[in-house]
mmCIF file with all atom_site columns, C-alpha atoms in Angstrom:
data_model
loop_
_atom_site.group_PDB
_atom_site.id
_atom_site.type_symbol
_atom_site.label_atom_id
_atom_site.label_alt_id
_atom_site.label_comp_id
_atom_site.label_asym_id
_atom_site.label_entity_id
_atom_site.label_seq_id
_atom_site.pdbx_PDB_ins_code
_atom_site.Cartn_x
_atom_site.Cartn_y
_atom_site.Cartn_z
_atom_site.occupancy
_atom_site.B_iso_or_equiv
_atom_site.pdbx_formal_charge
_atom_site.auth_seq_id
_atom_site.auth_comp_id
_atom_site.auth_asym_id
_atom_site.auth_atom_id
_atom_site.pdbx_PDB_model_num
ATOM 1   C CA . VAL M 1 1   ? -67.340 -3.092  78.906 1.00 44.00 ? 422 VAL M CA 1
ATOM 2   C CA . ASP M 1 2   ? -64.468 -0.646  79.444 1.00 46.00 ? 423 ASP M CA 1
ATOM 3   C CA . HIS M 1 3   ? -61.964 -3.503  79.238 1.00 46.00 ? 424 HIS M CA 1
ATOM 4   C CA . GLU M 1 4   ? -63.471 -4.721  75.969 1.00 49.00 ? 425 GLU M CA 1
ATOM 5   C CA . HIS M 1 5   ? -63.462 -1.163  74.599 1.00 48.00 ? 426 HIS M CA 1
ATOM 6   C CA . CYS M 1 6   ? -59.780 -0.687  75.495 1.00 45.00 ? 427 CYS M CA 1
ATOM 7   C CA . SER M 1 7   ? -58.949 -4.067  73.990 1.00 49.00 ? 428 SER M CA 1
ATOM 8   C CA . LYS M 1 8   ? -60.613 -3.133  70.712 1.00 51.00 ? 429 LYS M CA 1
ATOM 9   C CA . GLU M 1 9   ? -58.839 0.232   70.663 1.00 53.00 ? 430 GLU M CA 1
ATOM 10  C CA . ARG M 1 10  ? -55.490 -1.391  71.240 1.00 60.00 ? 431 ARG M CA 1
ATOM 11  C CA . SER M 1 11  ? -56.143 -3.932  68.498 1.00 77.00 ? 432 SER M CA 1
ATOM 12  C CA . ALA M 1 12  ? -57.002 -1.122  66.078 1.00 85.00 ? 433 ALA M CA 1
ATOM 13  C CA . SER M 1 13  ? -53.825 0.753   67.024 1.00 86.00 ? 434 SER M CA 1
ATOM 14  C CA . LEU M 1 14  ? -51.667 -2.317  66.602 1.00 87.00 ? 435 LEU M CA 1
ATOM 15  C CA . ASP M 1 15  ? -53.323 -3.055  63.279 1.00 89.00 ? 436 ASP M CA 1
ATOM 16  C CA . LEU M 1 16  ? -52.482 0.463   62.105 1.00 91.00 ? 437 LEU M CA 1
ATOM 17  C CA . LEU M 1 17  ? -48.858 0.089   63.231 1.00 91.00 ? 438 LEU M CA 1
ATOM 18  C CA . LEU M 1 18  ? -48.625 -3.277  61.511 1.00 92.00 ? 439 LEU M CA 1
ATOM 19  C CA . ARG M 1 19  ? -49.929 -1.772  58.268 1.00 92.00 ? 440 ARG M CA 1
ATOM 20  C CA . PHE M 1 20  ? -47.398 1.060   58.543 1.00 93.00 ? 441 PHE M CA 1
ATOM 21  C CA . GLN M 1 21  ? -44.604 -1.428  59.204 1.00 93.00 ? 442 GLN M CA 1
ATOM 22  C CA . ARG M 1 22  ? -45.571 -3.486  56.171 1.00 93.00 ? 443 ARG M CA 1
ATOM 23  C CA . LEU M 1 23  ? -45.712 -0.341  54.045 1.00 93.00 ? 444 LEU M CA 1
ATOM 24  C CA . LEU M 1 24  ? -42.140 0.544   55.008 1.00 91.00 ? 445 LEU M CA 1
ATOM 25  C CA . ILE M 1 25  ? -40.919 -2.946  54.205 1.00 91.00 ? 446 ILE M CA 1
ATOM 26  C CA . SER M 1 26  ? -42.720 -2.997  50.857 1.00 90.00 ? 447 SER M CA 1
ATOM 27  C CA . LYS M 1 27  ? -41.098 0.305   49.877 1.00 89.00 ? 448 LYS M CA 1
ATOM 28  C CA . LEU M 1 28  ? -37.650 -1.119  50.637 1.00 87.00 ? 449 LEU M CA 1
ATOM 29  C CA . TYR M 1 29  ? -38.199 -4.465  48.942 1.00 82.00 ? 450 TYR M CA 1
ATOM 30  C CA . PRO M 1 30  ? -36.327 -4.521  45.613 1.00 73.00 ? 451 PRO M CA 1
ATOM 31  C CA . GLY M 1 31  ? -38.606 -4.366  42.596 1.00 64.00 ? 452 GLY M CA 1
ATOM 32  C CA . ASP M 1 32  ? -37.760 -3.011  39.201 1.00 47.00 ? 453 ASP M CA 1
ATOM 33  C CA . CYS M 1 33  ? -34.575 -1.391  40.542 1.00 48.00 ? 454 CYS M CA 1
ATOM 34  C CA . VAL M 1 34  ? -32.802 -4.687  41.219 1.00 45.00 ? 455 VAL M CA 1
ATOM 35  C CA . GLY M 1 35  ? -30.295 -3.954  38.461 1.00 47.00 ? 456 GLY M CA 1
ATOM 36  C CA . GLN M 1 36  ? -29.244 -0.583  39.842 1.00 50.00 ? 457 GLN M CA 1
ATOM 37  C CA . VAL M 1 37  ? -25.601 0.270   40.443 1.00 50.00 ? 458 VAL M CA 1
ATOM 38  C CA . PRO M 1 38  ? -24.412 -1.277  43.736 1.00 53.00 ? 459 PRO M CA 1
ATOM 39  C CA . ASN M 1 39  ? -24.203 1.023   46.776 1.00 59.00 ? 460 ASN M CA 1
ATOM 40  C CA . THR M 1 40  ? -26.144 3.796   45.006 1.00 72.00 ? 461 THR M CA 1
ATOM 41  C CA . TYR M 1 41  ? -29.637 4.440   46.312 1.00 78.00 ? 462 TYR M CA 1
ATOM 42  C CA . SER M 1 42  ? -32.193 7.092   45.495 1.00 83.00 ? 463 SER M CA 1
ATOM 43  C CA . PRO M 1 43  ? -32.924 9.794   48.093 1.00 87.00 ? 464 PRO M CA 1
ATOM 44  C CA . ASP M 1 44  ? -36.477 8.430   48.417 1.00 86.00 ? 465 ASP M CA 1
ATOM 45  C CA . LEU M 1 45  ? -35.188 4.940   49.216 1.00 86.00 ? 466 LEU M CA 1
ATOM 46  C CA . LEU M 1 46  ? -32.705 6.278   51.751 1.00 87.00 ? 467 LEU M CA 1
ATOM 47  C CA . GLY M 1 47  ? -35.498 8.317   53.290 1.00 90.00 ? 468 GLY M CA 1
ATOM 48  C CA . VAL M 1 48  ? -37.628 5.210   53.755 1.00 90.00 ? 469 VAL M CA 1
ATOM 49  C CA . GLY M 1 49  ? -34.615 3.442   55.245 1.00 89.00 ? 470 GLY M CA 1
ATOM 50  C CA . SER M 1 50  ? -34.134 6.306   57.705 1.00 90.00 ? 471 SER M CA 1
ATOM 51  C CA . LEU M 1 51  ? -37.819 6.147   58.615 1.00 92.00 ? 472 LEU M CA 1
ATOM 52  C CA . LEU M 1 52  ? -37.529 2.399   59.209 1.00 92.00 ? 473 LEU M CA 1
ATOM 53  C CA . LYS M 1 53  ? -34.605 3.046   61.550 1.00 92.00 ? 474 LYS M CA 1
ATOM 54  C CA . LYS M 1 54  ? -36.599 5.603   63.565 1.00 93.00 ? 475 LYS M CA 1
ATOM 55  C CA . TYR M 1 55  ? -39.598 3.269   63.696 1.00 93.00 ? 476 TYR M CA 1
ATOM 56  C CA . THR M 1 56  ? -37.411 0.346   64.804 1.00 93.00 ? 477 THR M CA 1
ATOM 57  C CA . ALA M 1 57  ? -35.734 2.528   67.455 1.00 93.00 ? 478 ALA M CA 1
ATOM 58  C CA . LEU M 1 58  ? -39.112 3.496   68.961 1.00 93.00 ? 479 LEU M CA 1
ATOM 59  C CA . LEU M 1 59  ? -40.330 -0.112  68.847 1.00 93.00 ? 480 LEU M CA 1
ATOM 60  C CA . CYS M 1 60  ? -37.139 -1.445  70.444 1.00 93.00 ? 481 CYS M CA 1
ATOM 61  C CA . THR M 1 61  ? -37.276 1.225   73.154 1.00 93.00 ? 482 THR M CA 1
ATOM 62  C CA . HIS M 1 62  ? -40.804 0.143   74.083 1.00 92.00 ? 483 HIS M CA 1
ATOM 63  C CA . ILE M 1 63  ? -39.945 -3.550  74.039 1.00 92.00 ? 484 ILE M CA 1
ATOM 64  C CA . GLY M 1 64  ? -36.716 -2.891  75.940 1.00 92.00 ? 485 GLY M CA 1
ATOM 65  C CA . ASP M 1 65  ? -38.796 -1.260  78.687 1.00 93.00 ? 486 ASP M CA 1
ATOM 66  C CA . ILE M 1 66  ? -41.456 -3.989  78.735 1.00 92.00 ? 487 ILE M CA 1
ATOM 67  C CA . LEU M 1 67  ? -39.375 -7.172  78.673 1.00 92.00 ? 488 LEU M CA 1
ATOM 68  C CA . PRO M 1 68  ? -37.360 -6.653  81.900 1.00 93.00 ? 489 PRO M CA 1
ATOM 69  C CA . VAL M 1 69  ? -40.607 -6.073  83.806 1.00 93.00 ? 490 VAL M CA 1
ATOM 70  C CA . ALA M 1 70  ? -42.216 -9.069  82.108 1.00 93.00 ? 491 ALA M CA 1
ATOM 71  C CA . THR M 1 71  ? -39.206 -11.230 82.947 1.00 93.00 ? 492 THR M CA 1
ATOM 72  C CA . SER M 1 72  ? -39.294 -10.171 86.588 1.00 93.00 ? 493 SER M CA 1
ATOM 73  C CA . ILE M 1 73  ? -42.975 -11.108 86.939 1.00 93.00 ? 494 ILE M CA 1
ATOM 74  C CA . ALA M 1 74  ? -42.695 -14.294 84.873 1.00 91.00 ? 495 ALA M CA 1
ATOM 75  C CA . SER M 1 75  ? -39.835 -15.593 87.030 1.00 91.00 ? 496 SER M CA 1
ATOM 76  C CA . THR M 1 76  ? -42.232 -15.975 89.977 1.00 90.00 ? 497 THR M CA 1
ATOM 77  C CA . SER M 1 77  ? -43.850 -19.214 88.757 1.00 89.00 ? 498 SER M CA 1
ATOM 78  C CA . HIS M 1 78  ? -44.903 -21.149 85.664 1.00 87.00 ? 499 HIS M CA 1
ATOM 79  C CA . ARG M 1 79  ? -48.424 -19.757 86.058 1.00 88.00 ? 500 ARG M CA 1
ATOM 80  C CA . HIS M 1 80  ? -47.082 -16.209 86.075 1.00 90.00 ? 501 HIS M CA 1
ATOM 81  C CA . PHE M 1 81  ? -44.967 -17.010 83.006 1.00 90.00 ? 502 PHE M CA 1
ATOM 82  C CA . ALA M 1 82  ? -48.050 -18.270 81.157 1.00 89.00 ? 503 ALA M CA 1
ATOM 83  C CA . GLU M 1 83  ? -50.052 -15.146 82.029 1.00 91.00 ? 504 GLU M CA 1
ATOM 84  C CA . VAL M 1 84  ? -47.221 -12.769 81.163 1.00 91.00 ? 505 VAL M CA 1
ATOM 85  C CA . SER M 1 85  ? -46.617 -14.611 77.881 1.00 90.00 ? 506 SER M CA 1
ATOM 86  C CA . ARG M 1 86  ? -50.279 -14.170 76.976 1.00 90.00 ? 507 ARG M CA 1
ATOM 87  C CA . VAL M 1 87  ? -50.056 -10.425 77.609 1.00 89.00 ? 508 VAL M CA 1
ATOM 88  C CA . VAL M 1 88  ? -46.763 -10.031 75.753 1.00 89.00 ? 509 VAL M CA 1
ATOM 89  C CA . ASP M 1 89  ? -48.126 -12.042 72.837 1.00 87.00 ? 510 ASP M CA 1
ATOM 90  C CA . GLY M 1 90  ? -50.863 -9.446  72.368 1.00 86.00 ? 511 GLY M CA 1
ATOM 91  C CA . ASP M 1 91  ? -48.480 -6.520  72.766 1.00 86.00 ? 512 ASP M CA 1
ATOM 92  C CA . LEU M 1 92  ? -46.062 -4.977  70.253 1.00 85.00 ? 513 LEU M CA 1
ATOM 93  C CA . THR M 1 93  ? -43.528 -7.644  71.229 1.00 88.00 ? 514 THR M CA 1
ATOM 94  C CA . GLY M 1 94  ? -45.706 -10.494 70.013 1.00 88.00 ? 515 GLY M CA 1
ATOM 95  C CA . ILE M 1 95  ? -47.408 -8.814  67.062 1.00 89.00 ? 516 ILE M CA 1
ATOM 96  C CA . LEU M 1 96  ? -44.987 -6.384  65.435 1.00 91.00 ? 517 LEU M CA 1
ATOM 97  C CA . LEU M 1 97  ? -41.547 -7.684  66.390 1.00 92.00 ? 518 LEU M CA 1
ATOM 98  C CA . PRO M 1 98  ? -41.670 -11.220 64.890 1.00 91.00 ? 519 PRO M CA 1
ATOM 99  C CA . GLU M 1 99  ? -42.781 -9.982  61.480 1.00 92.00 ? 520 GLU M CA 1
ATOM 100 C CA . LEU M 1 100 ? -40.305 -7.101  61.544 1.00 92.00 ? 521 LEU M CA 1
ATOM 101 C CA . VAL M 1 101 ? -37.392 -9.443  62.270 1.00 91.00 ? 522 VAL M CA 1
ATOM 102 C CA . VAL M 1 102 ? -38.380 -11.813 59.448 1.00 91.00 ? 523 VAL M CA 1
ATOM 103 C CA . SER M 1 103 ? -38.847 -8.881  57.062 1.00 91.00 ? 524 SER M CA 1
ATOM 104 C CA . VAL M 1 104 ? -35.476 -7.357  57.926 1.00 90.00 ? 525 VAL M CA 1
ATOM 105 C CA . VAL M 1 105 ? -33.732 -10.705 57.450 1.00 88.00 ? 526 VAL M CA 1
ATOM 106 C CA . LEU M 1 106 ? -35.438 -11.062 54.067 1.00 88.00 ? 527 LEU M CA 1
ATOM 107 C CA . LEU M 1 107 ? -34.413 -7.537  53.050 1.00 87.00 ? 528 LEU M CA 1
ATOM 108 C CA . LEU M 1 108 ? -30.874 -8.227  54.228 1.00 86.00 ? 529 LEU M CA 1
ATOM 109 C CA . SER M 1 109 ? -30.674 -11.247 51.927 1.00 85.00 ? 530 SER M CA 1
ATOM 110 C CA . LYS M 1 110 ? -31.984 -9.177  49.019 1.00 83.00 ? 531 LYS M CA 1
ATOM 111 C CA . ASN M 1 111 ? -30.096 -5.936  49.543 1.00 82.00 ? 532 ASN M CA 1
ATOM 112 C CA . ALA M 1 112 ? -27.514 -6.053  52.319 1.00 83.00 ? 533 ALA M CA 1
ATOM 113 C CA . GLY M 1 113 ? -26.015 -2.678  51.420 1.00 83.00 ? 534 GLY M CA 1
ATOM 114 C CA . LEU M 1 114 ? -29.300 -0.828  51.766 1.00 82.00 ? 535 LEU M CA 1
ATOM 115 C CA . MET M 1 115 ? -30.055 -2.456  55.103 1.00 84.00 ? 536 MET M CA 1
ATOM 116 C CA . GLN M 1 116 ? -26.633 -1.484  56.395 1.00 83.00 ? 537 GLN M CA 1
ATOM 117 C CA . GLU M 1 117 ? -27.352 2.090   55.322 1.00 82.00 ? 538 GLU M CA 1
ATOM 118 C CA . ALA M 1 118 ? -30.706 1.967   57.130 1.00 83.00 ? 539 ALA M CA 1
ATOM 119 C CA . GLY M 1 119 ? -29.055 0.839   60.375 1.00 86.00 ? 540 GLY M CA 1
ATOM 120 C CA . ALA M 1 120 ? -32.078 -0.994  61.816 1.00 86.00 ? 541 ALA M CA 1
ATOM 121 C CA . ILE M 1 121 ? -30.302 -4.314  62.439 1.00 87.00 ? 542 ILE M CA 1
ATOM 122 C CA . PRO M 1 122 ? -28.089 -3.174  65.371 1.00 88.00 ? 543 PRO M CA 1
ATOM 123 C CA . LEU M 1 123 ? -31.213 -1.849  67.085 1.00 89.00 ? 544 LEU M CA 1
ATOM 124 C CA . LEU M 1 124 ? -32.916 -5.230  66.833 1.00 89.00 ? 545 LEU M CA 1
ATOM 125 C CA . ALA M 1 125 ? -29.759 -6.988  68.001 1.00 88.00 ? 546 ALA M CA 1
ATOM 126 C CA . GLY M 1 126 ? -29.956 -4.956  71.187 1.00 88.00 ? 547 GLY M CA 1
ATOM 127 C CA . LEU M 1 127 ? -33.117 -6.863  72.139 1.00 89.00 ? 548 LEU M CA 1
ATOM 128 C CA . LEU M 1 128 ? -31.473 -10.297 72.040 1.00 89.00 ? 549 LEU M CA 1
ATOM 129 C CA . GLU M 1 129 ? -30.364 -10.258 75.667 1.00 89.00 ? 550 GLU M CA 1
ATOM 130 C CA . HIS M 1 130 ? -33.819 -9.227  76.912 1.00 91.00 ? 551 HIS M CA 1
ATOM 131 C CA . LEU M 1 131 ? -35.535 -11.856 74.778 1.00 89.00 ? 552 LEU M CA 1
ATOM 132 C CA . ASP M 1 132 ? -33.067 -14.526 75.828 1.00 89.00 ? 553 ASP M CA 1
ATOM 133 C CA . ARG M 1 133 ? -33.636 -13.864 79.529 1.00 90.00 ? 554 ARG M CA 1
ATOM 134 C CA . PHE M 1 134 ? -37.396 -14.090 79.084 1.00 90.00 ? 555 PHE M CA 1
ATOM 135 C CA . ASN M 1 135 ? -37.280 -17.251 76.956 1.00 87.00 ? 556 ASN M CA 1
ATOM 136 C CA . HIS M 1 136 ? -35.037 -18.997 79.480 1.00 87.00 ? 557 HIS M CA 1
ATOM 137 C CA . LEU M 1 137 ? -37.938 -18.898 81.932 1.00 87.00 ? 558 LEU M CA 1
ATOM 138 C CA . ALA M 1 138 ? -40.146 -21.020 79.660 1.00 84.00 ? 559 ALA M CA 1
ATOM 139 C CA . PRO M 1 139 ? -41.136 -24.386 81.197 1.00 78.00 ? 560 PRO M CA 1
ATOM 140 C CA . GLY M 1 140 ? -39.364 -27.246 79.424 1.00 69.00 ? 561 GLY M CA 1
ATOM 141 C CA . LYS M 1 141 ? -36.692 -24.978 77.986 1.00 64.00 ? 562 LYS M CA 1
ATOM 142 C CA . GLU M 1 142 ? -33.903 -27.392 78.911 1.00 62.00 ? 563 GLU M CA 1
ATOM 143 C CA . ARG M 1 143 ? -35.754 -30.260 77.272 1.00 59.00 ? 564 ARG M CA 1
ATOM 144 C CA . ASP M 1 144 ? -36.301 -28.275 74.074 1.00 57.00 ? 565 ASP M CA 1
ATOM 145 C CA . ASP M 1 145 ? -32.657 -27.225 73.953 1.00 58.00 ? 566 ASP M CA 1
ATOM 146 C CA . ASN M 1 146 ? -31.458 -30.817 74.365 1.00 57.00 ? 567 ASN M CA 1
ATOM 147 C CA . GLU M 1 147 ? -33.857 -32.456 71.925 1.00 55.00 ? 568 GLU M CA 1
ATOM 148 C CA . ASP M 1 148 ? -33.167 -30.767 68.625 1.00 51.00 ? 569 ASP M CA 1
ATOM 149 C CA . LEU M 1 149 ? -33.453 -34.140 66.884 1.00 47.00 ? 570 LEU M CA 1
ATOM 150 C CA . ALA M 1 150 ? -37.153 -34.228 67.779 1.00 49.00 ? 571 ALA M CA 1
ATOM 151 C CA . TRP M 1 151 ? -37.880 -31.252 65.521 1.00 46.00 ? 572 TRP M CA 1
ATOM 152 C CA . PRO M 1 152 ? -38.063 -33.199 62.220 1.00 47.00 ? 573 PRO M CA 1
ATOM 153 C CA . GLY M 1 153 ? -40.812 -35.341 63.703 1.00 44.00 ? 574 GLY M CA 1
ATOM 154 C CA . ILE M 1 154 ? -42.745 -32.340 64.955 1.00 42.00 ? 575 ILE M CA 1
ATOM 155 C CA . MET M 1 155 ? -42.409 -30.380 61.732 1.00 40.00 ? 576 MET M CA 1
ATOM 156 C CA . GLY M 1 156 ? -43.279 -33.438 59.684 1.00 41.00 ? 577 GLY M CA 1
ATOM 157 C CA . SER M 1 157 ? -46.652 -33.711 61.400 1.00 40.00 ? 578 SER M CA 1
ATOM 158 C CA . PHE M 1 158 ? -47.511 -30.129 60.450 1.00 41.00 ? 579 PHE M CA 1
ATOM 159 C CA . PHE M 1 159 ? -47.093 -30.828 56.745 1.00 41.00 ? 580 PHE M CA 1
ATOM 160 C CA . THR M 1 160 ? -49.023 -34.103 56.669 1.00 44.00 ? 581 THR M CA 1
ATOM 161 C CA . GLY M 1 161 ? -52.372 -32.451 57.294 1.00 44.00 ? 582 GLY M CA 1
ATOM 162 C CA . GLN M 1 162 ? -52.950 -34.189 60.597 1.00 44.00 ? 583 GLN M CA 1
ATOM 163 C CA . SER M 1 163 ? -55.226 -32.846 63.283 1.00 44.00 ? 584 SER M CA 1
ATOM 164 C CA . CYS M 1 164 ? -54.111 -30.331 65.893 1.00 44.00 ? 585 CYS M CA 1
ATOM 165 C CA . ARG M 1 165 ? -54.043 -33.110 68.459 1.00 46.00 ? 586 ARG M CA 1
ATOM 166 C CA . ASN M 1 166 ? -51.606 -35.122 66.355 1.00 47.00 ? 587 ASN M CA 1
ATOM 167 C CA . ASN M 1 167 ? -49.498 -32.024 65.798 1.00 46.00 ? 588 ASN M CA 1
ATOM 168 C CA . GLU M 1 168 ? -48.753 -31.993 69.521 1.00 51.00 ? 589 GLU M CA 1
ATOM 169 C CA . GLU M 1 169 ? -47.317 -35.502 69.448 1.00 48.00 ? 590 GLU M CA 1
ATOM 170 C CA . VAL M 1 170 ? -43.558 -35.948 69.272 1.00 49.00 ? 591 VAL M CA 1
ATOM 171 C CA . THR M 1 171 ? -41.438 -38.669 67.778 1.00 63.00 ? 592 THR M CA 1
ATOM 172 C CA . LEU M 1 172 ? -39.751 -39.564 71.062 1.00 83.00 ? 593 LEU M CA 1
ATOM 173 C CA . ILE M 1 173 ? -41.373 -39.358 74.501 1.00 84.00 ? 594 ILE M CA 1
ATOM 174 C CA . ARG M 1 174 ? -39.028 -39.739 77.452 1.00 84.00 ? 595 ARG M CA 1
ATOM 175 C CA . LYS M 1 175 ? -40.007 -41.262 80.776 1.00 85.00 ? 596 LYS M CA 1
ATOM 176 C CA . ALA M 1 176 ? -39.812 -37.825 82.409 1.00 85.00 ? 597 ALA M CA 1
ATOM 177 C CA . ASP M 1 177 ? -42.179 -36.412 79.757 1.00 84.00 ? 598 ASP M CA 1
ATOM 178 C CA . LEU M 1 178 ? -44.689 -39.158 80.483 1.00 86.00 ? 599 LEU M CA 1
ATOM 179 C CA . GLU M 1 179 ? -44.489 -38.662 84.243 1.00 87.00 ? 600 GLU M CA 1
ATOM 180 C CA . ASN M 1 180 ? -44.908 -34.893 83.955 1.00 88.00 ? 601 ASN M CA 1
ATOM 181 C CA . HIS M 1 181 ? -47.874 -35.301 81.621 1.00 87.00 ? 602 HIS M CA 1
ATOM 182 C CA . ASN M 1 182 ? -49.603 -37.689 84.035 1.00 87.00 ? 603 ASN M CA 1
ATOM 183 C CA . LYS M 1 183 ? -48.909 -35.399 86.999 1.00 88.00 ? 604 LYS M CA 1
ATOM 184 C CA . ASP M 1 184 ? -50.805 -32.647 85.158 1.00 85.00 ? 605 ASP M CA 1
ATOM 185 C CA . GLY M 1 185 ? -53.918 -34.829 84.926 1.00 83.00 ? 606 GLY M CA 1
ATOM 186 C CA . GLY M 1 186 ? -53.172 -36.746 81.743 1.00 85.00 ? 607 GLY M CA 1
ATOM 187 C CA . PHE M 1 187 ? -53.145 -40.520 81.412 1.00 86.00 ? 608 PHE M CA 1
ATOM 188 C CA . TRP M 1 188 ? -50.394 -41.855 79.181 1.00 87.00 ? 609 TRP M CA 1
ATOM 189 C CA . THR M 1 189 ? -49.272 -45.447 79.438 1.00 86.00 ? 610 THR M CA 1
ATOM 190 C CA . VAL M 1 190 ? -46.572 -47.518 77.727 1.00 86.00 ? 611 VAL M CA 1
ATOM 191 C CA . ILE M 1 191 ? -47.341 -50.798 75.984 1.00 84.00 ? 612 ILE M CA 1
ATOM 192 C CA . ASP M 1 192 ? -44.572 -52.584 74.086 1.00 78.00 ? 613 ASP M CA 1
ATOM 193 C CA . GLY M 1 193 ? -42.498 -49.419 73.883 1.00 80.00 ? 614 GLY M CA 1
ATOM 194 C CA . LYS M 1 194 ? -45.300 -47.254 72.492 1.00 84.00 ? 615 LYS M CA 1
ATOM 195 C CA . VAL M 1 195 ? -47.079 -44.486 74.382 1.00 85.00 ? 616 VAL M CA 1
ATOM 196 C CA . TYR M 1 196 ? -50.879 -44.510 74.409 1.00 84.00 ? 617 TYR M CA 1
ATOM 197 C CA . ASP M 1 197 ? -53.233 -41.793 75.656 1.00 85.00 ? 618 ASP M CA 1
ATOM 198 C CA . ILE M 1 198 ? -56.054 -43.590 77.515 1.00 83.00 ? 619 ILE M CA 1
ATOM 199 C CA . LYS M 1 199 ? -57.497 -40.527 79.238 1.00 81.00 ? 620 LYS M CA 1
ATOM 200 C CA . ASP M 1 200 ? -60.784 -40.729 77.308 1.00 77.00 ? 621 ASP M CA 1
ATOM 201 C CA . PHE M 1 201 ? -61.041 -44.459 77.930 1.00 74.00 ? 622 PHE M CA 1
ATOM 202 C CA . GLN M 1 202 ? -60.471 -43.878 81.637 1.00 70.00 ? 623 GLN M CA 1
ATOM 203 C CA . THR M 1 203 ? -63.636 -41.801 81.945 1.00 68.00 ? 624 THR M CA 1
ATOM 204 C CA . GLN M 1 204 ? -65.704 -44.498 80.211 1.00 67.00 ? 625 GLN M CA 1
ATOM 205 C CA . SER M 1 205 ? -64.160 -47.523 81.886 1.00 61.00 ? 626 SER M CA 1
ATOM 206 C CA . LEU M 1 206 ? -65.904 -49.209 84.800 1.00 60.00 ? 627 LEU M CA 1
ATOM 207 C CA . THR M 1 207 ? -62.593 -50.415 86.214 1.00 60.00 ? 628 THR M CA 1
ATOM 208 C CA . GLY M 1 208 ? -60.432 -48.336 88.522 1.00 62.00 ? 629 GLY M CA 1
ATOM 209 C CA . SER M 1 209 ? -57.449 -46.253 87.478 1.00 63.00 ? 630 SER M CA 1
ATOM 210 C CA . SER M 1 210 ? -55.072 -48.613 89.260 1.00 64.00 ? 631 SER M CA 1
ATOM 211 C CA . ILE M 1 211 ? -56.142 -51.500 86.990 1.00 66.00 ? 632 ILE M CA 1
ATOM 212 C CA . LEU M 1 212 ? -55.672 -49.348 83.908 1.00 64.00 ? 633 LEU M CA 1
#
């Protein structure tokens, strides 16, 4: 009960921080003042920019403290990485940071001068090394880095309205991918150059796995 109570409290706190973050971004997003004189900003706008910098500094300090510890634990095994990733995903790192980065990039494209005045971007850049070290521990990282050409196939499936199961399929499946999948309890097989998932059929079939 205490764990559930703490979880709900944390969710409420994160929700409040997320609302505050979105409020800051909305105040900086150019509206009717798009045609203002370049490099001249109202005191109110500069004040919001300064507040965004302080907020980003506090957020980056927290994440900068969390990620090295998370990386150290996650480096133990793939299971530890999965557990740590789940925790980080529910923390400020997984909830506030992704949206903040996208928002700052959007603001930078709309009003680069104001964002330079705010000074939040160098603070975010300071997290790149920590994030890179953590991401390099992800299982299959080398495969993902070397198979950029597979992305169009993956992204295409998301926009065709297919099921979640189809979304996980890739255009090209290597022999190593098939072997790793089967080692984890799956049952893929190759027939005429195409990969078929016969796991469900295996449970219904009266024949042995060796025949399949």
